[in-house]
Short mmCIF file of C-alpha atoms in Angstrom, two decimals:
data_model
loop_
_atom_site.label_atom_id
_atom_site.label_comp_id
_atom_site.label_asym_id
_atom_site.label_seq_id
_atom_site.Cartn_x
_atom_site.Cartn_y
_atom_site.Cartn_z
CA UNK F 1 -4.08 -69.43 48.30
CA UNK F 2 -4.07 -65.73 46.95
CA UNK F 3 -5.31 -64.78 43.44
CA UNK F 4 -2.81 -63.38 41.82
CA UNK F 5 -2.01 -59.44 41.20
CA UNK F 6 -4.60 -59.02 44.11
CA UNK F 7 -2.78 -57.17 47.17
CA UNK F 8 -1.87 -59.01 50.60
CA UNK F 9 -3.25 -56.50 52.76
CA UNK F 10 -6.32 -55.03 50.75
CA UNK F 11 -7.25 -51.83 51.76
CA UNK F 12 -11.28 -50.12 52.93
CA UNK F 13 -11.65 -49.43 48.92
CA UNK F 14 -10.69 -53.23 47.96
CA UNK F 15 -12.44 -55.17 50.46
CA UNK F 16 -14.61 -57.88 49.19
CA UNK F 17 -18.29 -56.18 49.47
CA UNK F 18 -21.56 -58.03 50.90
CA UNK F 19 -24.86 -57.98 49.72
CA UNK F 20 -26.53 -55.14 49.28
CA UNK F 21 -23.37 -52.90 50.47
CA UNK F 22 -22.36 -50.15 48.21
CA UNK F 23 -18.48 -49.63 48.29
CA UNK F 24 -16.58 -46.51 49.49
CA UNK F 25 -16.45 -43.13 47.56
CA UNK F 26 -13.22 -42.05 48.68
CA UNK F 27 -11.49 -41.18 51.86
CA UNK F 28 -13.68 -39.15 54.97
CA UNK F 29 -13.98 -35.59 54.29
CA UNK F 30 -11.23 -33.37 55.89
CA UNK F 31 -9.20 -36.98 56.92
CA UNK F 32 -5.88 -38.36 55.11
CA UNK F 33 -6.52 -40.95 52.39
CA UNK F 34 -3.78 -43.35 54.34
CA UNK F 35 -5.02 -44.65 57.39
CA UNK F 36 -3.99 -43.63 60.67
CA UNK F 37 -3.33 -39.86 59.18
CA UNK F 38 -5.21 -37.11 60.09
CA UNK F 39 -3.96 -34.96 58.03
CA UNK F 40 -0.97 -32.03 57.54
CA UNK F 41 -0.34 -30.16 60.75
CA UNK F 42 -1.06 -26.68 60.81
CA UNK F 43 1.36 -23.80 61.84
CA UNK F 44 0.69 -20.63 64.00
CA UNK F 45 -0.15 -17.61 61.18
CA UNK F 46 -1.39 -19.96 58.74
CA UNK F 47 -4.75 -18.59 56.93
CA UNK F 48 -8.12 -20.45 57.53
CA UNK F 49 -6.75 -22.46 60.82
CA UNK F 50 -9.56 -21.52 63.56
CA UNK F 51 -8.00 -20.08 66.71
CA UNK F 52 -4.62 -19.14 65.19
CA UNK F 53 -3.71 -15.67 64.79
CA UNK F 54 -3.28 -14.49 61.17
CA UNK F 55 0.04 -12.51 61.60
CA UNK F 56 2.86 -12.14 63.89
CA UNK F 57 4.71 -8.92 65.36
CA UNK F 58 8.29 -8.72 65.04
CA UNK F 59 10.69 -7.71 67.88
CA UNK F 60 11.27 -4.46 67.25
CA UNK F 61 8.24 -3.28 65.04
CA UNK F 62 6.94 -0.70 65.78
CA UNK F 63 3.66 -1.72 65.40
CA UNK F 64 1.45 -1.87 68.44
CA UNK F 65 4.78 -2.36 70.41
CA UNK F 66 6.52 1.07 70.15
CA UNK F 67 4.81 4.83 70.15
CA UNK F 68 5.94 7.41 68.66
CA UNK F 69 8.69 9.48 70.16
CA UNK F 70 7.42 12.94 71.28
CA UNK F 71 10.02 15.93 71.43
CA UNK F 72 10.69 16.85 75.14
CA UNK F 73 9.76 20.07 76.44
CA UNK F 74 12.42 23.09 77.54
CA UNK F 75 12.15 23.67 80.88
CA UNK F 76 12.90 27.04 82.40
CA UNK F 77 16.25 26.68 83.66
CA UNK F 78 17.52 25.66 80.21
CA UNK F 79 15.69 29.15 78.96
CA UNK F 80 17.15 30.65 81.69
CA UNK F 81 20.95 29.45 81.10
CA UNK F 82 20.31 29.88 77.27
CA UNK F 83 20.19 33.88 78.15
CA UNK F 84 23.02 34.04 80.71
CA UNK F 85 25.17 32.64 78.13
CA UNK F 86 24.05 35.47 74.93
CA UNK F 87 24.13 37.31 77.82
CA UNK F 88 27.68 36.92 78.28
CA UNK F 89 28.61 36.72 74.58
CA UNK F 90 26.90 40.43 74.58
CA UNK F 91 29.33 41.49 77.36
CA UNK F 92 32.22 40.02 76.11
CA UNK F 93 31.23 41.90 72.23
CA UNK F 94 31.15 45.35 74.46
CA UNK F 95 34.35 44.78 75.96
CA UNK F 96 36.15 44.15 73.11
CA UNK F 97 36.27 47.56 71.82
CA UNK F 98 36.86 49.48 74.87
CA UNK F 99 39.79 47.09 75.47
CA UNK F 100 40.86 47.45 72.22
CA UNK F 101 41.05 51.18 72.65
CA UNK F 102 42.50 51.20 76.36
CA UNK F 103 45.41 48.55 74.95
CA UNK F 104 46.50 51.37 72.29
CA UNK F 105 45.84 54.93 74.62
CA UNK F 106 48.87 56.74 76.11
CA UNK F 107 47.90 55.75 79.44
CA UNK F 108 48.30 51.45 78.73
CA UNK F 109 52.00 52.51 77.01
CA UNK F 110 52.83 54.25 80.51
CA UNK F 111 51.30 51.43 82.28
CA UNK F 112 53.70 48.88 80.53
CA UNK F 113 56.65 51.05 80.72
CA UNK F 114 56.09 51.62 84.50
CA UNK F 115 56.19 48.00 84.55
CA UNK F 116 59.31 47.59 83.10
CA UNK F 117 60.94 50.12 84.77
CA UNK F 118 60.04 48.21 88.03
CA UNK F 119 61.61 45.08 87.49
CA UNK F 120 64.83 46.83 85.59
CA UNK F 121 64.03 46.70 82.12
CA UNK F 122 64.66 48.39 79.43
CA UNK F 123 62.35 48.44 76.88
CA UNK F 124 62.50 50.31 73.64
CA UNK F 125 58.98 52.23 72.95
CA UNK F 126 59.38 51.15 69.16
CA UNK F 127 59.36 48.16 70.22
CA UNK F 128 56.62 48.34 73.31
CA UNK F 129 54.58 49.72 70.58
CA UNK F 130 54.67 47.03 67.83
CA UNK F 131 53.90 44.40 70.57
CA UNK F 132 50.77 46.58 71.39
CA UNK F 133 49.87 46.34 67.60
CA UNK F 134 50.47 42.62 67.53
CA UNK F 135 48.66 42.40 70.72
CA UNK F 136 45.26 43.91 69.36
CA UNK F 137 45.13 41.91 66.18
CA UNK F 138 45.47 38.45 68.65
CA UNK F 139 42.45 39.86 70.71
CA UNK F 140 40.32 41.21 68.19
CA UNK F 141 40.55 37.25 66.61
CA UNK F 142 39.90 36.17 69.28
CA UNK F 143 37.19 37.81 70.58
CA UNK F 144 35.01 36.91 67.50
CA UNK F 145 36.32 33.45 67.60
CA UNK F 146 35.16 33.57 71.12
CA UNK F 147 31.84 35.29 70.94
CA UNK F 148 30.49 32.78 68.02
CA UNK F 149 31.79 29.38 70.25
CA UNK F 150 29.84 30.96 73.10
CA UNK F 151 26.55 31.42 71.22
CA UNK F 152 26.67 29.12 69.23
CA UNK F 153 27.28 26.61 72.35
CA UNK F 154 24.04 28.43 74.00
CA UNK F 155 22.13 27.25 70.97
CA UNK F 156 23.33 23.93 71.42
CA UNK F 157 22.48 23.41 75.11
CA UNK F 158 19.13 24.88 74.35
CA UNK F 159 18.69 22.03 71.68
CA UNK F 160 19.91 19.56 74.47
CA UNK F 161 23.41 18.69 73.23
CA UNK F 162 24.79 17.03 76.45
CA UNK F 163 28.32 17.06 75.30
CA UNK F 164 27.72 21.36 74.70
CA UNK F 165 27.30 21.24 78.68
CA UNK F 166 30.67 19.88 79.47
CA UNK F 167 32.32 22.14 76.72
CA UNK F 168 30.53 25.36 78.52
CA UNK F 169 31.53 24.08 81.71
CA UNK F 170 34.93 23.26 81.23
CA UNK F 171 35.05 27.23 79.59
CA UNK F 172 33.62 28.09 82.47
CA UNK F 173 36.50 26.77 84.90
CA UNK F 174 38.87 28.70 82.51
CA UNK F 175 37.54 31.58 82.77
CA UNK F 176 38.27 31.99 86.62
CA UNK F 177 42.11 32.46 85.53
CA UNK F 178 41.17 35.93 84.14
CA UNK F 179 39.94 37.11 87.53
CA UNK F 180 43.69 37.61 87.48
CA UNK F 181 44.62 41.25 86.45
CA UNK F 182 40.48 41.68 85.41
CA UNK F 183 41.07 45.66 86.06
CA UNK F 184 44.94 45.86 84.04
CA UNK F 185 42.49 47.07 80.59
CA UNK F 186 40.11 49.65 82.75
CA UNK F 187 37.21 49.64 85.24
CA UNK F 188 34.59 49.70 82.21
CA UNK F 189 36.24 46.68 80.65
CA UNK F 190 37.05 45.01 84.12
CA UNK F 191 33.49 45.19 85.14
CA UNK F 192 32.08 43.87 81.73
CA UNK F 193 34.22 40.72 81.67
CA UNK F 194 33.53 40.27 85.50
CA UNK F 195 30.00 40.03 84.54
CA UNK F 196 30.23 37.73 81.45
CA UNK F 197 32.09 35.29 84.07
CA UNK F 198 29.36 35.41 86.47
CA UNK F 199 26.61 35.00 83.64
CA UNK F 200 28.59 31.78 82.51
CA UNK F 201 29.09 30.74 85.78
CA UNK F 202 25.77 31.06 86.53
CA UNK F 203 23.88 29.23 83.57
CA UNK F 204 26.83 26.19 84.27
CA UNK F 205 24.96 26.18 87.69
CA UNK F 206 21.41 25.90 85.77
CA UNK F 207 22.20 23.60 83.35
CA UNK F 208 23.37 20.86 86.21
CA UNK F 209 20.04 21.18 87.87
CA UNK F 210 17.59 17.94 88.01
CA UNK F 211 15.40 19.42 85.81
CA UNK F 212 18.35 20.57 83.01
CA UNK F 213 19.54 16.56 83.40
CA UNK F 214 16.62 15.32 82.72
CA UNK F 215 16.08 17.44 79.43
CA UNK F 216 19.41 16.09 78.34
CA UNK F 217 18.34 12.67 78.38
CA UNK F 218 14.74 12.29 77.53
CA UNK F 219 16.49 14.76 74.40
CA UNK F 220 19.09 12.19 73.58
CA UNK F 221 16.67 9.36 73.68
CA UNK F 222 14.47 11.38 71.14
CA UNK F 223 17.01 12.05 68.76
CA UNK F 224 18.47 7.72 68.98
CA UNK F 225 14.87 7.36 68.43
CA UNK F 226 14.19 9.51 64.82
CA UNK F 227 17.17 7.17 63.80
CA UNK F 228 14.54 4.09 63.86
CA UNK F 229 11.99 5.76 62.53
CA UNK F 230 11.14 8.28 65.07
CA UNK F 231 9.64 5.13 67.59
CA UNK F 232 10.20 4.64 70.93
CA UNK F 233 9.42 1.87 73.66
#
């Protein structure tokens, strides 16, 4: 029969002790004090656990995952469209004065007038003449207008704007309509606007070239990448 107050199931600290036998100081070093523990578990990252790393990379840091992004180079046909579009904005800035001065010469009034005459109308010179007046105003506007979207799109492309492609293109399709009656505002003017068309036409053709694509996208993945901190993969 058990002594009283002494536990059922005594433990390697309460066992009886034999002659001679010195009794336990505490639990093994590094073990559990319960038996049949070995102790807490360790996680990956934790500090002082041998063969675990110490840290852990995020997805997404840029930290030995992602390099920095590098700004693409121009390649030539981009230079070379960049100048057939100033190109053409120069053209179009000389034409604009001669055709201002052709619209309002005596010879452009008898132009008009023969014109009316041939299809039966009568047309009062007061009249012919204000239009005239009205007519220069619209075309000095918006020649400027004109002249600053078309450099200012040539900038653009040259800084790799993808969406300043389509605009020049889609300018550039336009701009075939005015083949129609090029000559009506004089041979000078005729020949200047003739050759702003062809320069536009002609840096459209450059800036759809494999190498001009390519610019355009390595340029768009630059500038998505200085949004995250200027990484890419």
């Amino acid at each position: 029969m058990s002594e009283p107050n002494q536990p059922n199931n005594p433990g390697p600290w309460n066992a009886p002790q034999g002659p001679g036998q010195q009794p336990p100081q505490g639990p093994p070093q590094g073990g559990s004090p319960y038996p049949g523990q070995q102790g807490i578990p360790s996680y990956p990252g934790q500090a002082g656990q041998p063969g675990q790393p110490q840290g852990y990379a995020y997805p997404g840091s840029p930290y030995g995952q992602m390099a920095p992004a590098e700004d693409p180079a121009r390649p030539k046909q981009i230079n070379l469209a960049f100048w057939f579009l100033i190109g053409s904005a120069v053209a179009g800035l000389i034409a604009l004065p001669l055709s201002i001065a052709w619209m309002n010469s005596p010879e452009y009034l008898e132009y008009l007038e023969g014109g009316a005459r041939d299809l039966g109308v009568d047309v009062d010179p007061t009249y012919l003449s204000a239009s005239i007046a009205s007519a220069t105003a619209t075309s000095v506007v918006s020649g400027i207008i004109g002249l600053a979207v078309r450099v200012g799109l040539a900038f653009l492309v040259r800084a790799g704007f993808n969406w300043a492609r389509i605009v020049i293109t889609i300018f550039a399709v336009l701009s075939l309509f005015s083949l129609i009656g090029l000559f009506v505002t004089g041979p000078v003017v005729g020949i200047l606007n003739l050759a702003a068309i062809a320069a536009t036409i002609a840096a459209v053709v450059l800036l759809f070239m494999k190498p001009s694509s390519e610019y355009f996208a390595r340029k768009k993945a630059y500038r998505q990448a200085q949004k995250f901190g200027g990484y890419q993969a």
